[in-house]
Short mmCIF file of N, CA and C in Angstrom, two decimals:
data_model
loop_
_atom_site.label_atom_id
_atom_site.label_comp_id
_atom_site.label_asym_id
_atom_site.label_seq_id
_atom_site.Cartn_x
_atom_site.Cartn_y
_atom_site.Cartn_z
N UNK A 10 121.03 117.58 58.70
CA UNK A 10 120.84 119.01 58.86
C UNK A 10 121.26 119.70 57.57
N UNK A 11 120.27 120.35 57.11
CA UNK A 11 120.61 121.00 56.01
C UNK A 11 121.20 122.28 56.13
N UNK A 12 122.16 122.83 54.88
CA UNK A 12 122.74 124.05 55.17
C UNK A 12 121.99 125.23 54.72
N UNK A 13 120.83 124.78 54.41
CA UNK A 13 119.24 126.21 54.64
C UNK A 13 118.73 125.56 55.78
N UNK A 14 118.99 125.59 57.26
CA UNK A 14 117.73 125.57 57.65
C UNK A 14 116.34 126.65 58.34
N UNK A 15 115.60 126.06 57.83
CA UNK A 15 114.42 126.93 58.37
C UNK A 15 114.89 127.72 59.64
N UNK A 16 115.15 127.33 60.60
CA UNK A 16 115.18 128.32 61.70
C UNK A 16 116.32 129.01 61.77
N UNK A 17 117.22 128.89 60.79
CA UNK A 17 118.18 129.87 60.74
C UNK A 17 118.05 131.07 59.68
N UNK A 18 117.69 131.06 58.76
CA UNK A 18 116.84 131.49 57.81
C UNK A 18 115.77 132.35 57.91
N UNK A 19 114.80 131.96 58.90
CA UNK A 19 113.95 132.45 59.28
C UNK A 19 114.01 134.16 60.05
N UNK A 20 114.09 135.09 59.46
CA UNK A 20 113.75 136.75 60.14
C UNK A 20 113.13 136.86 61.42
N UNK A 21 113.32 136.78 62.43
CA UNK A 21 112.39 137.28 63.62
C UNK A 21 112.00 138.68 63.36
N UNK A 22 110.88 138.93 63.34
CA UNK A 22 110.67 140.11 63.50
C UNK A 22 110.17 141.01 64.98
N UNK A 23 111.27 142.14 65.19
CA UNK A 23 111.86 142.46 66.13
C UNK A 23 111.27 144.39 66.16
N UNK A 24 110.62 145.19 67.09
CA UNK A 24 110.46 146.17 67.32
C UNK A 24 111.36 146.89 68.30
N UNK A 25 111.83 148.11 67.60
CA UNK A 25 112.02 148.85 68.29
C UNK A 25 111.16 150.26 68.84
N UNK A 26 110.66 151.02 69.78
CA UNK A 26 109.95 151.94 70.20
C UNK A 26 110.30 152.76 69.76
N UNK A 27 109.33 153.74 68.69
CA UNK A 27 110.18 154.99 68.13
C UNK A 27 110.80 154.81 67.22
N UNK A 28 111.09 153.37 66.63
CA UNK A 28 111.43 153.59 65.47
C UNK A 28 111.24 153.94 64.05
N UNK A 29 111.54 154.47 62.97
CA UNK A 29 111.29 154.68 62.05
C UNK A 29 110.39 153.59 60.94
N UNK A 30 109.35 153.99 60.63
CA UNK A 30 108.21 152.89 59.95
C UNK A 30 107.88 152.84 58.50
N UNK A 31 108.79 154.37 58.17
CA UNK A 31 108.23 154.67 56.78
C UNK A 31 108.43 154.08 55.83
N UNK A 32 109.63 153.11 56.10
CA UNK A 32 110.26 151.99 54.69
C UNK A 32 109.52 150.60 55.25
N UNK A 33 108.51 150.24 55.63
CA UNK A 33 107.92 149.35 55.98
C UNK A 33 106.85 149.22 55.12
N UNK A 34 106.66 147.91 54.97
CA UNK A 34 105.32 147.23 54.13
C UNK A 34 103.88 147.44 55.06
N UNK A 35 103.01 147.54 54.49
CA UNK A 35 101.77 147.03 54.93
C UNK A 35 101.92 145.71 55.76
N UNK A 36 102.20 144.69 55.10
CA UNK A 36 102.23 143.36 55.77
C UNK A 36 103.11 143.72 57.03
N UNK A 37 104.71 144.41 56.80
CA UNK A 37 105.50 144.19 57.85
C UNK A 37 104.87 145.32 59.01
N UNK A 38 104.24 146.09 58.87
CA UNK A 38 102.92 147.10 59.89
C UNK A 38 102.25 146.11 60.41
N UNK A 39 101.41 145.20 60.24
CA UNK A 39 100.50 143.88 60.62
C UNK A 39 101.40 143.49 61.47
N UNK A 40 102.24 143.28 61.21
CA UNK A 40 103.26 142.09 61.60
C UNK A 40 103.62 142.58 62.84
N UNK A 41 103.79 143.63 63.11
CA UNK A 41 104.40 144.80 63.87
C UNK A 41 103.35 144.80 65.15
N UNK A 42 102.40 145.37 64.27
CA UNK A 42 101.03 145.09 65.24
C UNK A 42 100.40 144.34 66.13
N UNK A 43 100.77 143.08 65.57
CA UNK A 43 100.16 141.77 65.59
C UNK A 43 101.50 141.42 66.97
N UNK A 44 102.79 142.07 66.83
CA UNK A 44 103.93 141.14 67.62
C UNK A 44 103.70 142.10 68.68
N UNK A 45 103.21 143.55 68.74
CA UNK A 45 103.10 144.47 70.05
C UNK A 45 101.93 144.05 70.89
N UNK A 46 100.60 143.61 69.94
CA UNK A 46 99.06 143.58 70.96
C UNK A 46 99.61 141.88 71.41
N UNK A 47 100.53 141.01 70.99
CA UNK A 47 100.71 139.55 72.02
C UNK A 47 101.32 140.00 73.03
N UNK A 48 102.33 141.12 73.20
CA UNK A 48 103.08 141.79 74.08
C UNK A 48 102.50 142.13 75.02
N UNK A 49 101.51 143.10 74.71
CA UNK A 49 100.74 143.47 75.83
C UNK A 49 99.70 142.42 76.51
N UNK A 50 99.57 141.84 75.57
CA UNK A 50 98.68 140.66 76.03
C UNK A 50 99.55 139.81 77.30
N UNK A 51 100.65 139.63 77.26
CA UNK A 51 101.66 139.24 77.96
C UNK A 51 101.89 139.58 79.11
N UNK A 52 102.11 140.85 79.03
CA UNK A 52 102.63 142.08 80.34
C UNK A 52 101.16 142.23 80.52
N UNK A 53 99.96 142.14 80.30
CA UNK A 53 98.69 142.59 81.34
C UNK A 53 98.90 141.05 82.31
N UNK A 54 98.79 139.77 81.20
CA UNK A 54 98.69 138.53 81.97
C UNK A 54 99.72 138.38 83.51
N UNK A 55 100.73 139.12 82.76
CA UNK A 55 101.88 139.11 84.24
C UNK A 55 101.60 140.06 85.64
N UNK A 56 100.86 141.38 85.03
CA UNK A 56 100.79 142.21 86.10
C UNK A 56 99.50 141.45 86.55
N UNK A 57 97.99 140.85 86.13
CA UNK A 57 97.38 140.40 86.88
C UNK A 57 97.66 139.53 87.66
N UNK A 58 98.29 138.08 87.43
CA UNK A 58 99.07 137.24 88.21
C UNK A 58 99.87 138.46 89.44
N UNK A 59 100.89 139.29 89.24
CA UNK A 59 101.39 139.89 90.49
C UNK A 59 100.32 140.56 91.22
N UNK A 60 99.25 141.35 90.66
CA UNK A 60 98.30 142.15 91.65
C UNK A 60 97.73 140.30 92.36
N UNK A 61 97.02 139.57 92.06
CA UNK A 61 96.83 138.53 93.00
C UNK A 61 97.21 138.25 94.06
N UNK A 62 98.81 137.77 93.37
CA UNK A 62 99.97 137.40 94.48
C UNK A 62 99.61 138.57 95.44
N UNK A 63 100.03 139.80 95.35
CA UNK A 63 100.11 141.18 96.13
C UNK A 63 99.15 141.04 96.95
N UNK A 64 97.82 140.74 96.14
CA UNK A 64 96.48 140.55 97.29
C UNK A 64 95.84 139.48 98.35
N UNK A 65 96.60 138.88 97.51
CA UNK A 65 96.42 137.29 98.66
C UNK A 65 97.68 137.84 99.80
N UNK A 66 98.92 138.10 99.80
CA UNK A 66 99.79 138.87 100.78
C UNK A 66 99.21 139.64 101.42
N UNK A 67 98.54 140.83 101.11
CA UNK A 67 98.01 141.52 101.92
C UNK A 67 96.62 141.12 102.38
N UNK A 68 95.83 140.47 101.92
CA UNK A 68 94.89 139.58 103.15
C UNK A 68 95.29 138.84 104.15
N UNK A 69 96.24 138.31 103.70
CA UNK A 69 96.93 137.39 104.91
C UNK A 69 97.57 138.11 106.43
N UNK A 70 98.09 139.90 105.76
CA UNK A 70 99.11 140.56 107.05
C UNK A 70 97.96 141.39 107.47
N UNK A 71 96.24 141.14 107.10
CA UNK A 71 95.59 142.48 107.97
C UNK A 71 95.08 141.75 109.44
#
């Protein structure tokens, strides 16, 4: 184990809502972008999975 390693080293890049953007790069905007639309991509995949669940439940109690 080296004392650089990559995953310690490595920046996550992390959003906050509302936060201030103006000392930001172009690239770190992309980056930004790119880490919010997997997000949502995420949270739609989860709420469709629950509306399912929800609907297969309520076919079952009519």
């Amino acid at each position: 184990m080296s004392l650089f390693d990559d995953d310690r080293t490595q920046k996550k890049t992390v959003h906050d809502i509302g936060s201030d953007l103006s000392l930001l790069s172009v690239d770190e905007l992309s980056a930004r972008i790119d880490l919010l639309k997997a997000e949502i991509a995420r949270l739609e995949s989860e709420k469709a999975q629950k509306g399912a669940s929800r609907s297969a439940a309520e076919s079952l109690f009519r």
